[in-house]
XYZ file of C-alpha atoms in Angstrom:
311
model
C -49.684 -11.934 82.815
C -50.322 -10.094 78.852
C -48.602 -7.250 78.877
C -49.167 -4.049 76.568
C -48.611 -5.675 73.860
C -50.512 -8.623 74.472
C -53.447 -5.594 74.657
C -52.816 -3.787 71.464
C -52.348 -7.473 69.210
C -55.544 -8.074 70.608
C -57.639 -5.250 70.444
C -55.672 -4.256 66.797
C -57.396 -7.803 65.812
C -61.178 -6.527 66.681
C -60.798 -3.336 65.501
C -58.994 -4.727 62.094
C -62.586 -6.790 61.918
C -64.647 -4.059 62.524
C -63.298 -2.446 59.462
C -63.316 -4.679 57.004
C -67.149 -5.347 58.410
C -67.167 -1.711 57.749
C -66.287 -1.630 53.991
C -69.031 -4.330 53.209
C -71.784 -2.571 54.732
C -72.041 -5.138 58.194
C -71.964 -1.288 60.837
C -73.471 -3.409 63.014
C -71.101 -6.432 63.238
C -68.404 -3.779 63.389
C -69.710 -2.566 66.778
C -69.916 -5.375 68.337
C -66.182 -5.778 66.907
C -65.636 -2.532 68.185
C -67.647 -2.771 71.597
C -64.900 -5.490 71.974
C -61.796 -4.172 71.570
C -62.739 -1.723 73.933
C -63.331 -3.800 76.100
C -60.374 -5.176 75.930
C -59.080 -1.604 76.960
C -61.000 -1.522 79.753
C -59.116 -5.069 81.435
C -55.808 -3.150 79.968
C -57.130 -0.434 82.654
C -57.405 -2.382 85.243
C -53.744 -4.223 85.094
C -51.200 -2.761 87.335
C -49.264 -2.246 84.161
C -46.994 1.860 83.759
C -48.166 3.189 81.018
C -46.010 3.425 77.788
C -46.635 4.089 73.990
C -47.775 0.495 73.672
C -50.840 1.913 75.958
C -51.203 4.980 74.056
C -51.587 3.106 70.347
C -54.621 0.334 72.567
C -56.432 3.481 73.009
C -55.181 4.777 69.723
C -57.018 2.156 68.089
C -60.464 2.155 69.644
C -60.741 5.965 68.828
C -60.302 4.989 65.762
C -62.536 2.136 64.817
C -65.191 4.319 66.633
C -64.504 7.298 64.977
C -64.454 4.914 61.984
C -68.429 3.878 62.537
C -69.316 7.159 62.953
C -69.531 7.668 67.196
C -67.807 10.817 67.731
C -69.236 10.971 71.600
C -67.637 7.167 72.139
C -64.555 7.774 70.119
C -64.009 11.483 71.974
C -64.923 9.788 75.184
C -61.340 7.174 74.672
C -59.408 10.518 73.367
C -60.141 11.786 76.660
C -59.123 8.853 78.466
C -56.353 9.119 77.072
C -55.576 12.055 77.568
C -55.809 11.528 81.060
C -53.570 8.692 81.390
C -51.299 9.928 78.687
C -48.327 12.069 81.518
C -46.122 13.733 78.693
C -46.539 11.190 76.479
C -46.057 12.392 73.227
C -49.840 11.663 71.370
C -50.027 10.750 67.940
C -52.355 13.286 65.687
C -54.168 10.740 63.542
C -56.074 10.436 67.006
C -57.436 13.690 67.349
C -58.260 13.851 63.177
C -59.647 10.961 63.701
C -62.325 12.728 66.394
C -62.979 15.579 64.391
C -64.524 14.257 60.874
C -66.642 11.810 62.547
C -67.662 15.069 64.464
C -68.182 16.736 61.105
C -69.630 13.967 59.856
C -72.108 13.124 62.768
C -73.672 16.443 63.332
C -74.629 16.655 59.378
C -77.313 13.988 60.531
C -78.498 16.538 64.075
C -82.047 17.832 64.007
C -81.686 18.895 67.415
C -80.194 22.738 66.983
C -80.147 22.843 70.980
C -76.978 20.529 71.455
C -75.559 21.676 68.609
C -73.186 24.742 69.763
C -72.890 22.836 73.499
C -70.942 19.982 70.689
C -69.066 23.073 68.704
C -68.139 24.138 71.538
C -66.626 21.277 72.792
C -64.730 19.734 69.615
C -63.218 23.356 69.310
C -61.896 23.999 72.929
C -60.320 19.764 72.577
C -59.385 21.730 69.598
C -57.779 25.046 71.247
C -56.158 22.391 73.766
C -53.337 21.275 71.436
C -50.338 22.182 72.579
C -46.900 20.149 72.914
C -45.011 23.245 73.409
C -48.287 24.689 75.964
C -48.678 24.471 79.696
C -50.547 22.006 82.609
C -53.205 22.044 80.822
C -52.832 21.203 76.981
C -52.040 18.540 75.251
C -48.965 16.592 73.890
C -49.723 17.136 70.326
C -50.389 19.865 67.948
C -52.461 20.471 65.415
C -51.878 20.441 61.475
C -54.057 22.168 58.568
C -56.742 19.437 58.368
C -57.158 19.028 62.034
C -58.367 23.131 61.788
C -60.289 21.805 58.117
C -61.955 19.089 59.949
C -62.955 22.077 63.170
C -64.680 24.072 60.021
C -66.337 21.341 58.321
C -68.267 20.360 62.128
C -69.488 24.186 62.117
C -71.865 24.409 58.985
C -72.404 20.318 58.803
C -76.042 20.839 59.845
C -77.113 23.304 57.450
C -74.453 21.568 54.767
C -77.452 19.870 53.063
C -81.078 21.078 54.158
C -82.604 24.135 55.912
C -84.812 21.949 58.642
C -82.437 23.421 61.818
C -82.625 27.175 59.721
C -82.010 29.475 63.535
C -80.382 33.260 63.526
C -78.457 32.727 66.924
C -77.880 28.991 66.549
C -75.858 29.644 63.467
C -73.893 32.436 63.785
C -72.705 31.303 66.567
C -71.889 28.167 64.547
C -70.228 31.030 62.167
C -68.222 32.406 64.851
C -66.796 29.199 66.315
C -65.628 28.125 62.451
C -64.221 31.766 61.885
C -62.003 32.009 65.267
C -60.189 28.579 64.361
C -59.723 30.014 60.688
C -58.593 32.610 62.811
C -55.853 30.739 64.580
C -54.399 29.337 61.544
C -53.799 32.934 59.806
C -52.026 33.898 63.060
C -48.856 31.782 62.825
C -47.255 32.508 59.453
C -44.483 29.481 60.390
C -46.653 27.053 62.464
C -48.138 23.694 60.666
C -51.751 24.348 60.765
C -52.204 27.567 58.040
C -54.756 27.337 55.384
C -54.619 25.579 52.112
C -57.213 25.465 49.851
C -59.581 23.053 51.509
C -59.659 25.256 54.565
C -61.017 28.424 52.229
C -63.242 25.499 49.898
C -64.536 25.254 54.152
C -64.465 28.583 54.890
C -66.727 30.482 51.649
C -69.371 26.978 52.857
C -69.263 27.980 55.513
C -70.740 31.579 54.697
C -72.920 30.414 52.442
C -74.143 27.537 55.541
C -74.787 30.268 58.107
C -75.158 33.472 56.530
C -77.297 31.678 53.703
C -79.280 35.080 51.599
C -83.491 35.307 50.856
C -84.961 37.794 49.929
C -85.091 39.166 54.090
C -82.004 39.005 54.412
C -81.257 42.212 56.952
C -79.659 44.748 55.256
C -76.984 44.455 58.675
C -76.254 40.944 57.962
C -75.581 41.009 54.488
C -73.364 43.786 55.097
C -71.541 42.027 57.902
C -71.768 38.946 54.789
C -69.841 40.811 52.391
C -67.352 42.105 54.724
C -67.028 38.257 55.321
C -66.570 37.075 51.688
C -64.273 39.862 50.999
C -62.110 39.279 53.522
C -61.893 35.395 52.400
C -61.204 36.217 49.569
C -58.807 38.403 49.867
C -55.970 35.852 52.401
C -57.132 33.423 49.658
C -56.348 34.657 46.828
C -52.978 36.452 48.953
C -52.140 32.614 49.865
C -52.382 31.844 46.474
C -55.430 28.234 46.562
C -58.717 30.161 44.289
C -59.846 27.182 42.944
C -62.525 26.306 41.052
C -64.317 24.808 43.636
C -64.679 27.946 46.112
C -65.258 30.292 43.304
C -68.401 28.285 42.506
C -69.915 28.674 46.105
C -68.830 32.669 46.547
C -70.889 32.744 43.519
C -73.735 31.115 44.153
C -73.742 32.898 47.060
C -75.067 36.898 45.461
C -78.347 36.585 43.954
C -77.539 39.441 42.475
C -74.238 39.358 39.999
C -73.174 42.125 39.915
C -71.720 42.115 43.914
C -70.411 38.697 42.927
C -68.449 41.236 40.741
C -67.694 43.645 42.478
C -66.152 41.582 45.013
C -63.201 39.891 42.457
C -63.278 43.475 40.987
C -62.466 45.032 44.194
C -59.701 41.938 45.032
C -58.183 42.569 41.008
C -57.560 46.632 41.434
C -53.549 45.693 42.353
C -53.473 42.670 39.373
C -56.380 44.085 36.685
C -57.658 46.845 36.895
C -58.603 47.633 33.274
C -61.504 44.465 32.811
C -64.936 46.152 33.377
C -67.682 44.809 34.928
C -69.711 43.763 31.729
C -66.549 41.867 30.754
C -66.141 40.052 33.875
C -69.924 38.566 33.649
C -69.458 37.555 30.350
C -67.257 35.589 30.955
C -69.044 31.248 31.057
C -69.566 30.694 34.325
C -66.530 27.277 33.479
C -63.886 29.133 32.016
C -63.954 32.138 34.993
C -61.204 30.561 37.165
C -58.712 30.775 34.210
C -59.580 34.462 33.881
C -58.601 35.429 37.291
C -54.634 36.648 38.211
C -52.812 33.418 37.846
C -51.276 33.865 41.491
C -54.626 33.455 42.625
C -54.001 29.568 42.159
C -51.141 29.544 42.671
C -51.485 26.517 45.168
C -54.904 25.840 45.395
C -54.635 25.133 41.193
C -52.884 22.006 41.770
C -55.214 20.176 44.202
C -57.851 17.776 41.524
C -60.914 17.163 43.334
C -61.302 21.467 44.074
C -61.103 21.786 40.665
C -63.932 19.786 38.721
C -66.525 22.805 38.118
C -69.864 22.610 40.281
C -67.979 20.240 43.488
């Protein structure tokens, strides 16, 4: 009778076959391999074998395979099955992050607005249950910064490339979920999920997509947007994570550039209070980042992918 390790070797073989198929664009072959990997997992579930680290690894291989194929819902279903049988065995963060990333990609193509908030709420709930030091209802794994970044990205993904899903109520709910995740990241200075440069770029993008500026923008919405950007920018500069990408996203959110300059000047008062609005707006767009206080980008400046102009 095969043991847990035998199943793991066989499941990994199908998982590797799926990965090879996806890398060459043969998605249908990848799904065929993923189906076989999950079928082996179901056979393992029927065996009278104890649950150990190898068992968890079998589930993990199937989760990552479905996630790599963009099948977020199927990957999360297997993840939830893994959590259910794991007891208090330690879980691997990579499996959770694979599911979050798959959802962020999957939701970018969702057309049915009614399904968005239930899905985003489910992802958020999954994230909030990740706490190795928590109680019985929590999962024996801690999230990292990437976990939160994926969830924030998922919140604005449906609106990132299209306005076809435009629905003010849904967009506000999505923004609330993103901001709640961002707030939790900032609550514990000693945690492994502190915001990084990607977090702030995602938050600025979330505001841009979920509170879009139009000629008919209500005063209350405009005020809410400005206040949210001011708070987020302050935290970004305080943490030293300002990048060219974030600055460009931020600037494009203001139809009237005077407002963008005022936002920066408010943040600059304690650093370079002598610079005028006119001086700030006269600086070429691709050089503005270099004119701002160095401490604002002391960490973010090291991230090359976020410091290419016009992301």
